[in-house]
Tab-separated table of C-alpha atoms in Angstrom:
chain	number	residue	atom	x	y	z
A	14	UNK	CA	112.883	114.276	94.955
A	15	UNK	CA	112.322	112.936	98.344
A	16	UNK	CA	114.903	110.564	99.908
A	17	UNK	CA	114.523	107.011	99.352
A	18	UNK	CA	115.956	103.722	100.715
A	19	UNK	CA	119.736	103.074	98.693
A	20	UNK	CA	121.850	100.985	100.558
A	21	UNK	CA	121.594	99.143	103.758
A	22	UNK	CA	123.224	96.345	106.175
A	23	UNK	CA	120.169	94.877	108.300
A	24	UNK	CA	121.088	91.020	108.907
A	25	UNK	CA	122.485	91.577	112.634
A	26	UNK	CA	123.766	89.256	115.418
A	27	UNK	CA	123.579	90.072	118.907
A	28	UNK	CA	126.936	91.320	119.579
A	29	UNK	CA	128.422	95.133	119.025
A	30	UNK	CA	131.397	96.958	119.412
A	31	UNK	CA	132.030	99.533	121.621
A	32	UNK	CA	132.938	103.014	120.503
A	33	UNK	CA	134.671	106.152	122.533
A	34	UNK	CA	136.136	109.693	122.108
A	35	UNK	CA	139.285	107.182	121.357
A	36	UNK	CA	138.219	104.282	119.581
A	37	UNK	CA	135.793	104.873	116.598
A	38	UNK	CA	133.648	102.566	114.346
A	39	UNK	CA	133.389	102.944	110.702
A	40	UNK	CA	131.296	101.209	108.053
A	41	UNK	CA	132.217	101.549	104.347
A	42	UNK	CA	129.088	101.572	101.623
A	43	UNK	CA	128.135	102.313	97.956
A	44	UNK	CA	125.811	104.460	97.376
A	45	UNK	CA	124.036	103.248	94.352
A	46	UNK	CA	122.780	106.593	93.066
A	47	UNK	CA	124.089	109.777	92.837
A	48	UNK	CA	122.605	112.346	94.949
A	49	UNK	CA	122.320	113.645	98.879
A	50	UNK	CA	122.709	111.629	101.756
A	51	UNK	CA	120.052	112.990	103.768
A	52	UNK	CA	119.399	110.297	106.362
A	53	UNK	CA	121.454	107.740	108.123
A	54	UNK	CA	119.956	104.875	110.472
A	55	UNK	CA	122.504	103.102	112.369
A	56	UNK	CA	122.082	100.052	114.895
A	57	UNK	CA	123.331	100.998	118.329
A	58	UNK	CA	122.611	99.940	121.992
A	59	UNK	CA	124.163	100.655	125.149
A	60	UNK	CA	125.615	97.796	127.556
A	61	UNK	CA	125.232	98.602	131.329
A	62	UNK	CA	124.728	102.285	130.954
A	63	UNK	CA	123.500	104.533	133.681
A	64	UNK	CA	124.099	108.142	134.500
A	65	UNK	CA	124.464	110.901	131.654
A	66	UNK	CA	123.969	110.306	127.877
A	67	UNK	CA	126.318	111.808	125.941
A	68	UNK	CA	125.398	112.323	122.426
A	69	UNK	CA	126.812	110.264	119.330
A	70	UNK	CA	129.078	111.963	116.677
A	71	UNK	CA	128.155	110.525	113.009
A	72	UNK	CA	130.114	112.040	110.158
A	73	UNK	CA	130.021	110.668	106.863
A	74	UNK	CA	133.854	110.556	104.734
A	75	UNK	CA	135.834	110.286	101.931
A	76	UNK	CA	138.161	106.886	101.754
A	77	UNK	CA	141.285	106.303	100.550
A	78	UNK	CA	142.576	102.656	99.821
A	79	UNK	CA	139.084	101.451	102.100
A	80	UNK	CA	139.520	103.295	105.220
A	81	UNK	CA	137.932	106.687	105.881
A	82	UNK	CA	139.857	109.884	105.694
A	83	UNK	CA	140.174	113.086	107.588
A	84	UNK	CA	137.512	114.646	104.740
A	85	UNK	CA	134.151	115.036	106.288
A	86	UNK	CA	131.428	115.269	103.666
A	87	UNK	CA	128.539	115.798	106.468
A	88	UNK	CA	128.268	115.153	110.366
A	89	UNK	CA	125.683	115.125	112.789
A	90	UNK	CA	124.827	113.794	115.971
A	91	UNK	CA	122.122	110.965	117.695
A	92	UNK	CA	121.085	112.139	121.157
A	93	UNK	CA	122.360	110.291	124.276
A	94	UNK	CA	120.435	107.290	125.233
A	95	UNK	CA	121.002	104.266	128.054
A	96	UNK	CA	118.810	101.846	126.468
A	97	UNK	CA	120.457	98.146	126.402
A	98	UNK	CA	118.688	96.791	123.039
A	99	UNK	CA	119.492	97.194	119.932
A	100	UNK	CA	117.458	100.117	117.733
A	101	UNK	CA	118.127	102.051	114.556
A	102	UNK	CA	118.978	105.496	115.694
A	103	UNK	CA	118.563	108.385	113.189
A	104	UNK	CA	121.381	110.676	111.869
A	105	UNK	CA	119.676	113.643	109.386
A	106	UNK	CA	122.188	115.224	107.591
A	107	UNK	CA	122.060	119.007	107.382
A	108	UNK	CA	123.421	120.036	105.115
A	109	UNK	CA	123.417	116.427	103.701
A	110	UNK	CA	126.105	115.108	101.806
A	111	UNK	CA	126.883	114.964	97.874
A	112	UNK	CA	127.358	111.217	97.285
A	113	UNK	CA	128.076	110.011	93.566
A	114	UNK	CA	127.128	106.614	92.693
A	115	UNK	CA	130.037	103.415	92.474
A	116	UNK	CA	132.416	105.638	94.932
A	117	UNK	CA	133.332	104.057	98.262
A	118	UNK	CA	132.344	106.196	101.535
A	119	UNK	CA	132.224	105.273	105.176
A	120	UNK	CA	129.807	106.403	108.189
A	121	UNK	CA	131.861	107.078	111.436
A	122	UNK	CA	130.702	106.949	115.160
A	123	UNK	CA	132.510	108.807	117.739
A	124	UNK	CA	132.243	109.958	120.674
A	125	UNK	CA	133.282	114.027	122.558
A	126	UNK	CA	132.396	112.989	125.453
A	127	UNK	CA	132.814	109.705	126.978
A	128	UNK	CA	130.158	107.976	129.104
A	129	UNK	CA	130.741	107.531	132.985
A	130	UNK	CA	129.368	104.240	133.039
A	131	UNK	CA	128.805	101.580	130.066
A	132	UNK	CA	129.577	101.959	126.694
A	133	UNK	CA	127.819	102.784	123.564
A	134	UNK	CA	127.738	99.336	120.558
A	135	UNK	CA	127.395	99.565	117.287
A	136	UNK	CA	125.713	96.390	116.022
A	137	UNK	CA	126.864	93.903	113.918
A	138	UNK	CA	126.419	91.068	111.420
A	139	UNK	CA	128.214	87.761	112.916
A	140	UNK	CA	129.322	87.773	109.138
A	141	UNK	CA	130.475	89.387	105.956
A	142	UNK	CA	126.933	89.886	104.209
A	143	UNK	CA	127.410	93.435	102.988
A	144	UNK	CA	129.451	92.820	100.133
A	145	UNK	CA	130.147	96.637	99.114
A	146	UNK	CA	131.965	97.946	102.586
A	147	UNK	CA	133.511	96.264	105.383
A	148	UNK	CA	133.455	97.418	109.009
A	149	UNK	CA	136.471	99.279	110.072
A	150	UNK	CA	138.046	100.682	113.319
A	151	UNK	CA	140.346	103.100	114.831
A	152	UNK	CA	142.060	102.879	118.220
A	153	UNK	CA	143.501	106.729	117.977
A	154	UNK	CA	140.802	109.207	116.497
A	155	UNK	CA	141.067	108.025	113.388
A	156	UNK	CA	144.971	108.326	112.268
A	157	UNK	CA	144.963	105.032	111.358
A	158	UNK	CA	142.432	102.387	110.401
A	159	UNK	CA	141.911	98.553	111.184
A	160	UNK	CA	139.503	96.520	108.657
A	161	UNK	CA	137.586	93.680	111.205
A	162	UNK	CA	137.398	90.697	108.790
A	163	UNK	CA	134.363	89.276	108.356
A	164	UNK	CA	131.959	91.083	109.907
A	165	UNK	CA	129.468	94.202	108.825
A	166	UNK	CA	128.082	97.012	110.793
A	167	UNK	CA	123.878	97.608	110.653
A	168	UNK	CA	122.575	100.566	109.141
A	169	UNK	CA	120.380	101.951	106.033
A	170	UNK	CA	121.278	105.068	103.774
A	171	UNK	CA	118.661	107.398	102.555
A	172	UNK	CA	119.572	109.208	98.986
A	173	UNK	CA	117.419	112.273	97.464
A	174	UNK	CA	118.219	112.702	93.639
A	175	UNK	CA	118.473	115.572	92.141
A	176	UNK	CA	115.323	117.190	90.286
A	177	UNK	CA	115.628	116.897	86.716
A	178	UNK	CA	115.542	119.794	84.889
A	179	UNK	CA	114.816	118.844	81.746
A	180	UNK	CA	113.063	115.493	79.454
A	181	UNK	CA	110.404	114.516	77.705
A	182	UNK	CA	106.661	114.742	79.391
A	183	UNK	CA	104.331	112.024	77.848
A	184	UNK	CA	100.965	112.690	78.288
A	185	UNK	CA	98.220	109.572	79.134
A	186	UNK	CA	96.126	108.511	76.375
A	187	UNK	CA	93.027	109.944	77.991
A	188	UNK	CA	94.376	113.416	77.591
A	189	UNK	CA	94.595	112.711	73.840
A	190	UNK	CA	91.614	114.432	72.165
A	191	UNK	CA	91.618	118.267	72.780
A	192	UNK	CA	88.162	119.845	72.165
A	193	UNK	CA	87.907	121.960	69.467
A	194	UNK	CA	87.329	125.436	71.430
A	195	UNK	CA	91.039	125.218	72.499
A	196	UNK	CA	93.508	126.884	70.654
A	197	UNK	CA	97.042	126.023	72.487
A	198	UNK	CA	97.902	124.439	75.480
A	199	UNK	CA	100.107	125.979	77.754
């Protein structure tokens, strides 16, 4: 099946948080089917940026007591960009990632390379509005985690289900009388 809106944090302030190839951002979500995380769309802009555009690491994890863990389900990257408002940046998984429904994953941003001049935001709610995940961050690639109260990263998750192999096909009511010249339908 194609991929279809699931979850999503799209109530935003004006203010972000900066991430490097130090300091990473994480969101935490629930998917609410089971299936493949094929697309991400995250809310970045870049404050006072000039020069080179690195591009933007997005991985999506296991967690473990909230925080994300050193298990990477699927990563990709967004390419580089200077632009100073904020815009939902696209992150196609593939491979995409097996998500099941009611379990707890984050999205990470991270940098390999860091930017000679500005910084790369993620942006955020000026609240707690996304009440399945909370906003987390490290300040040492990720060996430990920090949960910022009260506030939510943006971004939207794209599922694809699986296809169904099996059920019951009900035909429409116009496709009820078979002329008599057919013997089976196949």
């Amino acid at each position: 099946a194609p991929a279809a809106l699931d979850q999503q944090h799209t109530p935003l302030g004006i203010n972000g948080e900066g991430f490097t190839t130090t300091t990473w951002l994480a969101q935490t979500f629930v998917p609410g089917v089971s299936g493949s995380l094929t697309q991400l769309e995250v809310a970045l802009f870049c404050s006072g940026c000039s020069g080179a555009n690195p591009a933007i690491t997005v991985d999506i994890r296991t967690t473990s007591g909230g925080s994300p863990t050193s298990t990477v389900l699927a990563t990709t990257t967004i390419p580089g960009f200077s632009s100073g408002a904020s815009v939902s940046y696209t992150a196609n998984f593939g491979p995409p990632a097996t998500l099941a429904s009611g379990t707890t994953y984050a999205y990470v941003l991270r940098l390999q390379t860091n930017r000679t001049a500005g910084d790369y935001a993620a942006t955020r709610s000026q609240n707690n509005q996304y009440s399945s995940g909370a906003w987390r961050f490290s300040t040492n690639s990720g060996s430990s985690w920090s949960v910022a109260q009260g506030q939510d990263l943006g971004f939207t998750t794209f599922m694809a289900q699986p296809f169904v192999a099996s059920g019951n096909l009900v035909s429409s009511l116009k496709d009820a009388i078979v002329p008599a010249s057919w013997t089976t339908l196949s």
